[in-house]
mmCIF file of C-alpha atoms in Angstrom:
data_model
loop_
_atom_site.group_PDB
_atom_site.id
_atom_site.type_symbol
_atom_site.label_atom_id
_atom_site.label_comp_id
_atom_site.label_asym_id
_atom_site.label_seq_id
_atom_site.Cartn_x
_atom_site.Cartn_y
_atom_site.Cartn_z
ATOM 1 C CA MET A 809 -9.441 59.824 -63.459
ATOM 2 C CA SER A 810 -9.096 59.655 -59.704
ATOM 3 C CA ARG A 811 -12.408 61.511 -59.349
ATOM 4 C CA VAL A 812 -14.143 58.898 -61.521
ATOM 5 C CA LEU A 813 -12.703 56.076 -59.423
ATOM 6 C CA THR A 814 -13.757 57.826 -56.225
ATOM 7 C CA THR A 815 -17.311 58.239 -57.513
ATOM 8 C CA ALA A 816 -17.468 54.603 -58.605
ATOM 9 C CA VAL A 817 -16.261 53.408 -55.213
ATOM 10 C CA ALA A 818 -18.890 55.537 -53.476
ATOM 11 C CA VAL A 819 -21.773 54.553 -55.735
ATOM 12 C CA PHE A 820 -21.035 50.801 -55.960
ATOM 13 C CA PRO A 821 -22.031 49.886 -52.353
ATOM 14 C CA ILE A 822 -25.317 51.783 -52.717
ATOM 15 C CA THR A 823 -26.106 50.172 -56.059
ATOM 16 C CA HIS A 824 -25.088 46.769 -54.726
ATOM 17 C CA SER A 825 -27.346 47.162 -51.660
ATOM 18 C CA ILE A 826 -30.475 47.874 -53.699
ATOM 19 C CA LEU A 827 -29.926 44.916 -56.023
ATOM 20 C CA PRO A 828 -32.032 41.828 -55.380
ATOM 21 C CA ARG A 829 -30.273 39.472 -52.992
ATOM 22 C CA CYS A 830 -30.016 36.812 -55.707
ATOM 23 C CA LEU A 831 -27.936 39.162 -57.919
ATOM 24 C CA ARG A 832 -25.505 40.516 -55.344
ATOM 25 C CA LEU A 833 -21.926 39.497 -55.929
ATOM 26 C CA SER A 834 -21.626 38.278 -52.361
ATOM 27 C CA ASN A 835 -24.273 35.653 -53.081
ATOM 28 C CA LEU A 836 -22.925 34.448 -56.404
ATOM 29 C CA PRO A 837 -21.185 31.085 -56.670
ATOM 30 C CA PRO A 838 -17.371 31.303 -56.463
ATOM 31 C CA SER A 839 -17.093 29.926 -59.985
ATOM 32 C CA LEU A 840 -18.921 32.996 -61.308
ATOM 33 C CA THR A 841 -17.480 35.681 -59.058
ATOM 34 C CA ALA A 842 -13.971 34.541 -59.892
ATOM 35 C CA THR A 843 -14.500 34.501 -63.668
ATOM 36 C CA SER A 844 -15.241 37.056 -66.320
ATOM 37 C CA HIS A 845 -17.172 34.646 -68.501
ATOM 38 C CA THR A 846 -20.114 36.978 -69.083
ATOM 39 C CA ARG A 847 -21.941 34.610 -71.428
ATOM 40 C CA THR A 848 -22.173 31.940 -68.712
ATOM 41 C CA PHE A 849 -23.232 34.582 -66.185
ATOM 42 C CA ARG A 850 -26.046 35.857 -68.385
ATOM 43 C CA ARG A 851 -27.242 32.403 -69.337
ATOM 44 C CA ARG A 852 -27.478 31.229 -65.717
ATOM 45 C CA PHE A 853 -28.882 34.360 -64.094
ATOM 46 C CA PHE A 854 -30.817 36.212 -66.786
ATOM 47 C CA SER A 855 -32.261 33.510 -69.005
ATOM 48 C CA PRO A 856 -36.093 33.734 -69.007
ATOM 49 C CA TYR A 857 -36.283 29.919 -69.205
ATOM 50 C CA ASN A 858 -34.028 29.071 -66.277
ATOM 51 C CA PHE A 859 -36.149 29.374 -63.141
ATOM 52 C CA ARG A 860 -33.822 27.292 -60.972
ATOM 53 C CA ALA A 861 -31.148 29.926 -61.241
ATOM 54 C CA VAL A 862 -33.348 32.427 -59.420
ATOM 55 C CA SER A 863 -32.491 32.522 -55.750
ATOM 56 C CA SER A 864 -34.675 32.367 -52.658
ATOM 57 C CA PRO A 865 -36.877 35.521 -52.861
ATOM 58 C CA VAL A 866 -38.528 34.663 -56.172
ATOM 59 C CA LYS A 867 -38.599 30.927 -55.422
ATOM 60 C CA ALA A 868 -40.256 31.589 -52.075
ATOM 61 C CA GLY A 869 -42.882 33.674 -53.788
ATOM 62 C CA PHE A 870 -43.497 30.890 -56.299
ATOM 63 C CA ASP A 871 -43.873 28.353 -53.473
ATOM 64 C CA VAL A 872 -46.388 30.614 -51.748
ATOM 65 C CA PHE A 873 -48.349 30.800 -54.995
ATOM 66 C CA VAL A 874 -48.340 27.000 -55.364
ATOM 67 C CA ASP A 875 -49.333 26.495 -51.720
ATOM 68 C CA GLY A 876 -52.112 29.025 -52.159
ATOM 69 C CA GLY A 877 -53.444 27.054 -55.113
ATOM 70 C CA SER A 878 -53.188 23.838 -53.116
ATOM 71 C CA ILE A 879 -55.137 25.351 -50.242
ATOM 72 C CA VAL A 880 -57.927 26.393 -52.590
ATOM 73 C CA GLN A 881 -58.022 22.932 -54.162
ATOM 74 C CA ASP A 882 -57.987 21.109 -50.817
ATOM 75 C CA THR A 883 -60.607 23.389 -49.314
ATOM 76 C CA GLY A 884 -62.904 22.800 -52.268
ATOM 77 C CA ALA A 885 -62.273 19.050 -52.159
ATOM 78 C CA THR A 886 -63.020 18.953 -48.426
ATOM 79 C CA ALA A 887 -66.295 20.838 -48.883
ATOM 80 C CA LEU A 888 -67.286 18.558 -51.762
ATOM 81 C CA VAL A 889 -66.589 15.352 -49.827
ATOM 82 C CA ILE A 890 -68.401 16.612 -46.721
ATOM 83 C CA ALA A 891 -71.418 17.436 -48.866
ATOM 84 C CA GLY A 892 -71.236 13.997 -50.464
ATOM 85 C CA ALA A 893 -71.015 12.258 -47.083
ATOM 86 C CA TYR A 894 -74.002 14.202 -45.788
ATOM 87 C CA ALA A 895 -75.987 13.399 -48.937
ATOM 88 C CA LEU A 896 -75.154 9.693 -48.598
ATOM 89 C CA VAL A 897 -76.361 9.458 -45.000
ATOM 90 C CA SER A 898 -79.423 11.604 -45.761
ATOM 91 C CA THR A 899 -80.362 9.349 -48.668
ATOM 92 C CA PHE A 900 -80.342 6.232 -46.528
ATOM 93 C CA ASP A 901 -82.165 8.118 -43.774
ATOM 94 C CA PHE A 902 -84.905 8.909 -46.293
ATOM 95 C CA LEU A 903 -85.084 5.318 -47.516
ATOM 96 C CA SER A 904 -85.191 3.766 -44.039
ATOM 97 C CA GLU A 905 -87.759 6.252 -42.711
ATOM 98 C CA ARG A 906 -90.132 5.315 -45.539
ATOM 99 C CA ASN A 907 -89.471 1.602 -45.039
ATOM 100 C CA LEU A 908 -88.021 1.307 -48.513
ATOM 101 C CA ILE A 909 -84.985 -0.386 -47.013
ATOM 102 C CA GLU A 910 -84.420 -2.227 -43.742
ATOM 103 C CA GLN A 911 -82.683 -0.285 -40.986
ATOM 104 C CA ASN A 912 -79.936 -2.883 -40.557
ATOM 105 C CA LEU A 913 -79.305 -2.987 -44.291
ATOM 106 C CA SER A 914 -79.246 0.814 -44.410
ATOM 107 C CA ARG A 915 -76.743 0.903 -41.573
ATOM 108 C CA LYS A 916 -74.426 -1.585 -43.260
ATOM 109 C CA LEU A 917 -74.627 0.097 -46.653
ATOM 110 C CA VAL A 918 -73.613 3.383 -45.014
ATOM 111 C CA HIS A 919 -70.813 1.465 -43.293
ATOM 112 C CA ILE A 920 -69.586 0.047 -46.616
ATOM 113 C CA MET A 921 -70.006 3.039 -48.880
ATOM 114 C CA SER A 922 -68.974 5.983 -46.719
ATOM 115 C CA GLY A 923 -65.476 4.705 -45.992
ATOM 116 C CA LEU A 924 -64.816 3.480 -49.521
ATOM 117 C CA LEU A 925 -66.072 6.702 -51.102
ATOM 118 C CA PHE A 926 -63.980 8.729 -48.678
ATOM 119 C CA MET A 927 -60.899 6.741 -49.673
ATOM 120 C CA ALA A 928 -61.802 7.023 -53.369
ATOM 121 C CA SER A 929 -61.914 10.822 -52.991
ATOM 122 C CA TRP A 930 -58.260 11.121 -51.944
ATOM 123 C CA PRO A 931 -56.959 11.714 -55.494
ATOM 124 C CA ILE A 932 -58.982 14.931 -55.850
ATOM 125 C CA PHE A 933 -56.865 16.498 -53.108
ATOM 126 C CA SER A 934 -53.622 18.241 -54.010
ATOM 127 C CA ALA A 935 -50.075 16.969 -53.764
ATOM 128 C CA SER A 936 -49.420 19.309 -50.833
ATOM 129 C CA ARG A 937 -48.145 17.782 -47.617
ATOM 130 C CA TRP A 938 -51.179 19.316 -45.896
ATOM 131 C CA ALA A 939 -53.705 17.571 -48.162
ATOM 132 C CA ARG A 940 -54.116 14.583 -45.827
ATOM 133 C CA TYR A 941 -55.120 16.898 -42.986
ATOM 134 C CA PHE A 942 -57.701 18.636 -45.153
ATOM 135 C CA ALA A 943 -59.110 15.207 -46.066
ATOM 136 C CA SER A 944 -59.193 14.255 -42.380
ATOM 137 C CA VAL A 945 -61.548 17.156 -41.736
ATOM 138 C CA VAL A 946 -64.302 15.078 -43.385
ATOM 139 C CA PRO A 947 -64.347 12.209 -40.841
ATOM 140 C CA LEU A 948 -63.510 14.702 -38.095
ATOM 141 C CA THR A 949 -66.711 16.580 -38.918
ATOM 142 C CA ASN A 950 -68.660 13.320 -38.666
ATOM 143 C CA CYS A 951 -66.814 12.538 -35.434
ATOM 144 C CA LEU A 952 -67.995 15.786 -33.861
ATOM 145 C CA ARG A 953 -71.490 15.120 -35.128
ATOM 146 C CA LEU A 954 -71.545 11.642 -33.574
ATOM 147 C CA VAL A 955 -70.260 12.933 -30.241
ATOM 148 C CA THR A 956 -72.820 15.732 -30.203
ATOM 149 C CA HIS A 957 -75.766 13.406 -30.837
ATOM 150 C CA GLY A 958 -74.314 10.535 -28.819
ATOM 151 C CA LEU A 959 -74.209 12.771 -25.729
ATOM 152 C CA SER A 960 -77.773 13.920 -26.554
ATOM 153 C CA LEU A 961 -76.646 17.512 -26.969
ATOM 154 C CA ALA A 962 -78.709 17.509 -30.149
ATOM 155 C CA THR A 963 -81.246 15.154 -31.689
ATOM 156 C CA ASP A 964 -81.207 13.597 -35.151
ATOM 157 C CA GLU A 965 -83.435 10.545 -35.356
ATOM 158 C CA GLY A 966 -82.485 9.900 -38.965
ATOM 159 C CA LEU A 967 -78.783 9.714 -38.117
ATOM 160 C CA ILE A 968 -79.419 7.423 -35.151
ATOM 161 C CA LYS A 969 -81.544 5.032 -37.171
ATOM 162 C CA SER A 970 -79.136 4.886 -40.094
ATOM 163 C CA VAL A 971 -75.944 4.027 -38.183
ATOM 164 C CA THR A 972 -77.016 2.255 -34.957
ATOM 165 C CA ARG A 973 -78.265 -1.268 -34.282
ATOM 166 C CA GLU A 974 -80.905 -0.566 -31.631
ATOM 167 C CA GLY A 975 -81.674 3.096 -32.280
ATOM 168 C CA LYS A 976 -80.059 4.382 -29.063
ATOM 169 C CA PRO A 977 -78.061 7.653 -29.108
ATOM 170 C CA GLU A 978 -75.281 6.236 -26.920
ATOM 171 C CA GLU A 979 -74.511 3.665 -29.623
ATOM 172 C CA LEU A 980 -73.078 6.515 -31.686
ATOM 173 C CA LEU A 981 -70.173 6.682 -29.231
ATOM 174 C CA ARG A 982 -69.125 3.106 -29.933
ATOM 175 C CA GLY A 983 -68.968 1.455 -33.362
ATOM 176 C CA PRO A 984 -69.742 4.518 -35.524
ATOM 177 C CA LEU A 985 -67.276 6.682 -33.591
ATOM 178 C CA TYR A 986 -64.529 4.062 -33.818
ATOM 179 C CA TYR A 987 -65.229 3.857 -37.542
ATOM 180 C CA VAL A 988 -64.587 7.553 -38.230
ATOM 181 C CA LEU A 989 -61.529 7.548 -35.944
ATOM 182 C CA VAL A 990 -60.030 4.764 -38.070
ATOM 183 C CA LEU A 991 -60.724 6.845 -41.187
ATOM 184 C CA ILE A 992 -58.809 9.747 -39.652
ATOM 185 C CA LEU A 993 -55.950 7.478 -38.571
ATOM 186 C CA SER A 994 -55.597 5.909 -42.020
ATOM 187 C CA ALA A 995 -55.654 9.251 -43.821
ATOM 188 C CA VAL A 996 -53.104 10.918 -41.535
ATOM 189 C CA LEU A 997 -50.675 7.995 -41.158
ATOM 190 C CA PHE A 998 -50.793 6.304 -44.555
ATOM 191 C CA TRP A 999 -52.651 8.553 -47.018
ATOM 192 C CA ARG A 1000 -51.928 7.790 -50.683
ATOM 193 C CA GLU A 1001 -48.337 6.873 -49.908
ATOM 194 C CA SER A 1002 -48.800 3.330 -48.611
ATOM 195 C CA PRO A 1003 -51.039 0.354 -49.442
ATOM 196 C CA VAL A 1004 -51.418 -0.267 -45.701
ATOM 197 C CA GLY A 1005 -54.148 2.300 -45.134
ATOM 198 C CA VAL A 1006 -55.997 1.300 -48.303
ATOM 199 C CA VAL A 1007 -56.045 -2.391 -47.389
ATOM 200 C CA SER A 1008 -57.067 -1.794 -43.770
ATOM 201 C CA LEU A 1009 -59.996 0.452 -44.765
ATOM 202 C CA ALA A 1010 -61.050 -1.993 -47.477
ATOM 203 C CA MET A 1011 -61.163 -4.802 -44.910
ATOM 204 C CA MET A 1012 -63.154 -2.725 -42.433
ATOM 205 C CA CYS A 1013 -65.609 -1.288 -44.957
ATOM 206 C CA GLY A 1014 -65.902 -3.922 -47.661
ATOM 207 C CA GLY A 1015 -65.004 -7.119 -45.824
ATOM 208 C CA ASP A 1016 -66.656 -6.601 -42.451
ATOM 209 C CA GLY A 1017 -69.609 -4.697 -43.898
ATOM 210 C CA ILE A 1018 -70.551 -7.332 -46.471
ATOM 211 C CA ALA A 1019 -69.908 -10.156 -43.979
ATOM 212 C CA ASP A 1020 -72.705 -8.845 -41.769
ATOM 213 C CA ILE A 1021 -75.175 -8.589 -44.648
ATOM 214 C CA VAL A 1022 -74.414 -12.085 -45.961
ATOM 215 C CA GLY A 1023 -74.256 -13.596 -42.484
ATOM 216 C CA ARG A 1024 -77.712 -12.314 -41.549
ATOM 217 C CA ARG A 1025 -79.291 -13.783 -44.662
ATOM 218 C CA PHE A 1026 -77.384 -16.991 -45.256
ATOM 219 C CA GLY A 1027 -75.685 -17.617 -41.937
ATOM 220 C CA SER A 1028 -77.637 -20.617 -40.689
ATOM 221 C CA THR A 1029 -74.486 -22.662 -40.100
ATOM 222 C CA LYS A 1030 -72.585 -21.154 -37.207
ATOM 223 C CA ILE A 1031 -68.896 -21.292 -36.424
ATOM 224 C CA PRO A 1032 -68.277 -23.804 -33.590
ATOM 225 C CA TYR A 1033 -66.283 -21.419 -31.400
ATOM 226 C CA ASN A 1034 -68.587 -18.417 -31.925
ATOM 227 C CA LYS A 1035 -72.321 -18.966 -32.318
ATOM 228 C CA GLN A 1036 -72.837 -15.313 -33.255
ATOM 229 C CA LYS A 1037 -70.785 -15.724 -36.420
ATOM 230 C CA SER A 1038 -71.489 -17.941 -39.430
ATOM 231 C CA TRP A 1039 -69.401 -19.711 -42.043
ATOM 232 C CA ALA A 1040 -71.162 -17.752 -44.770
ATOM 233 C CA GLY A 1041 -70.347 -14.440 -43.121
ATOM 234 C CA SER A 1042 -66.710 -15.330 -42.542
ATOM 235 C CA LEU A 1043 -66.277 -16.633 -46.084
ATOM 236 C CA SER A 1044 -67.765 -13.437 -47.503
ATOM 237 C CA MET A 1045 -65.509 -11.431 -45.192
ATOM 238 C CA PHE A 1046 -62.449 -13.085 -46.697
ATOM 239 C CA VAL A 1047 -63.611 -12.964 -50.318
ATOM 240 C CA PHE A 1048 -64.983 -9.447 -50.415
ATOM 241 C CA GLY A 1049 -62.274 -8.031 -48.171
ATOM 242 C CA PHE A 1050 -59.745 -9.464 -50.612
ATOM 243 C CA LEU A 1051 -61.582 -8.247 -53.732
ATOM 244 C CA VAL A 1052 -62.268 -4.746 -52.431
ATOM 245 C CA SER A 1053 -58.640 -4.412 -51.309
ATOM 246 C CA ILE A 1054 -57.338 -5.453 -54.727
ATOM 247 C CA GLY A 1055 -59.839 -3.148 -56.417
ATOM 248 C CA MET A 1056 -58.792 -0.122 -54.383
ATOM 249 C CA LEU A 1057 -55.092 -0.903 -54.830
ATOM 250 C CA TYR A 1058 -55.636 -1.107 -58.591
ATOM 251 C CA TYR A 1059 -57.520 2.200 -58.476
ATOM 252 C CA PHE A 1060 -54.614 4.001 -56.806
ATOM 253 C CA SER A 1061 -52.070 2.190 -58.965
ATOM 254 C CA ALA A 1062 -53.880 3.265 -62.144
ATOM 255 C CA LEU A 1063 -53.625 6.862 -60.934
ATOM 256 C CA GLY A 1064 -49.899 6.469 -60.361
ATOM 257 C CA TYR A 1065 -49.767 6.468 -56.567
ATOM 258 C CA PHE A 1066 -48.594 2.860 -56.153
ATOM 259 C CA HIS A 1067 -46.239 0.742 -58.235
ATOM 260 C CA LEU A 1068 -46.903 -2.848 -57.220
ATOM 261 C CA ASP A 1069 -45.762 -6.312 -58.181
ATOM 262 C CA TRP A 1070 -49.212 -7.811 -58.541
ATOM 263 C CA VAL A 1071 -48.246 -11.429 -57.954
ATOM 264 C CA SER A 1072 -46.758 -10.681 -54.549
ATOM 265 C CA THR A 1073 -49.469 -8.092 -53.853
ATOM 266 C CA VAL A 1074 -52.231 -10.666 -54.337
ATOM 267 C CA GLU A 1075 -50.441 -13.039 -51.967
ATOM 268 C CA ARG A 1076 -49.977 -10.340 -49.320
ATOM 269 C CA VAL A 1077 -53.574 -9.142 -49.520
ATOM 270 C CA ALA A 1078 -54.770 -12.746 -49.212
ATOM 271 C CA VAL A 1079 -52.762 -13.079 -45.986
ATOM 272 C CA VAL A 1080 -54.207 -9.844 -44.615
ATOM 273 C CA SER A 1081 -57.737 -10.951 -45.527
ATOM 274 C CA PHE A 1082 -57.284 -14.320 -43.863
ATOM 275 C CA VAL A 1083 -55.933 -12.877 -40.610
ATOM 276 C CA ALA A 1084 -58.622 -10.177 -40.506
ATOM 277 C CA THR A 1085 -61.311 -12.811 -41.109
ATOM 278 C CA MET A 1086 -59.984 -14.951 -38.274
ATOM 279 C CA VAL A 1087 -59.972 -11.982 -35.905
ATOM 280 C CA GLU A 1088 -63.497 -10.966 -36.947
ATOM 281 C CA SER A 1089 -64.754 -14.490 -36.240
ATOM 282 C CA LEU A 1090 -63.429 -14.584 -32.670
ATOM 283 C CA PRO A 1091 -65.929 -14.200 -29.777
ATOM 284 C CA ILE A 1092 -64.488 -10.864 -28.669
ATOM 285 C CA THR A 1093 -67.112 -8.471 -30.053
ATOM 286 C CA GLY A 1094 -68.387 -7.735 -26.557
ATOM 287 C CA THR A 1095 -64.892 -6.660 -25.529
ATOM 288 C CA VAL A 1096 -63.429 -5.128 -28.688
ATOM 289 C CA ASP A 1097 -65.591 -3.670 -31.436
ATOM 290 C CA ASP A 1098 -65.049 -4.994 -34.968
ATOM 291 C CA ASN A 1099 -64.430 -1.420 -36.121
ATOM 292 C CA ILE A 1100 -61.321 -1.457 -33.931
ATOM 293 C CA SER A 1101 -60.058 -5.039 -34.137
ATOM 294 C CA VAL A 1102 -60.435 -5.583 -37.902
ATOM 295 C CA PRO A 1103 -58.745 -2.395 -39.196
ATOM 296 C CA LEU A 1104 -55.979 -2.355 -36.571
ATOM 297 C CA VAL A 1105 -55.043 -6.000 -37.147
ATOM 298 C CA SER A 1106 -55.205 -5.377 -40.896
ATOM 299 C CA MET A 1107 -52.885 -2.379 -40.497
ATOM 300 C CA VAL A 1108 -50.310 -4.403 -38.559
ATOM 301 C CA VAL A 1109 -50.348 -7.376 -40.912
ATOM 302 C CA ALA A 1110 -50.371 -5.181 -44.045
ATOM 303 C CA TRP A 1111 -47.511 -3.098 -42.656
ATOM 304 C CA LEU A 1112 -45.468 -6.245 -42.054
ATOM 305 C CA ALA A 1113 -46.383 -7.611 -45.477
ATOM 306 C CA PHE A 1114 -45.761 -4.477 -47.526
ATOM 307 C CA ALA A 1115 -42.840 -3.059 -45.530
#
């Protein structure tokens, strides 16, 4: 009998050391190590349906698997959105080069559509905390492209014609560059977690973009304090900025990202649209580009409204 006990004492530490960490007695909860209730023990630690009972090694492996799947999804989504952005700009390059569409109209349509489509693509990214950074690679790629051609390190006449007013490479380092930087800022700071980024991008893309198109065609009556802006352009800025913001908020709400009280949301978006319209109408374009003033003011007001 003593020999059996001696053997058991000698073998137990070895057997215990080769057990998985989650099954060692030293790592069991006190309620289980201090009881002989074997049915509870088996149910909590050996049930094939109870994954939460498995301790860190297996859980860590599962997390790695999930993160690996997220990386694949986000990488594919990033590649898809980059390809879509390139196709969008190339399409308007083609149309403007063949005089099928005016250069200014082409530039503004790229301004409107690229930001809104980028924002609309956010749901195809994973729920990983790194997804926003993968999405930011899209405008970052365009940022590097603008810097490269803006510094004349490379030449792309189609790009210059489609996104600049006067067809000068250095223009790429102003409005278009500010535009993609705001896209990066909104994705990283707000992502799908806050209406603030959605509203600010909607005002910059939809509101300001459509205001320029309408103002050029129907803007005969100018604003008294800024002869470069018209009542028609400012009115369209307010209306379409408001409508696009509500539309994008509904889009994300329908997908389950936002849960909004729509009465108060409409009121808050109307306030943001009004303030952004007032800022856009001010005679400060020569000092501060609209692609900076409109989205940043919209971010501040939306943050105060939705906070």
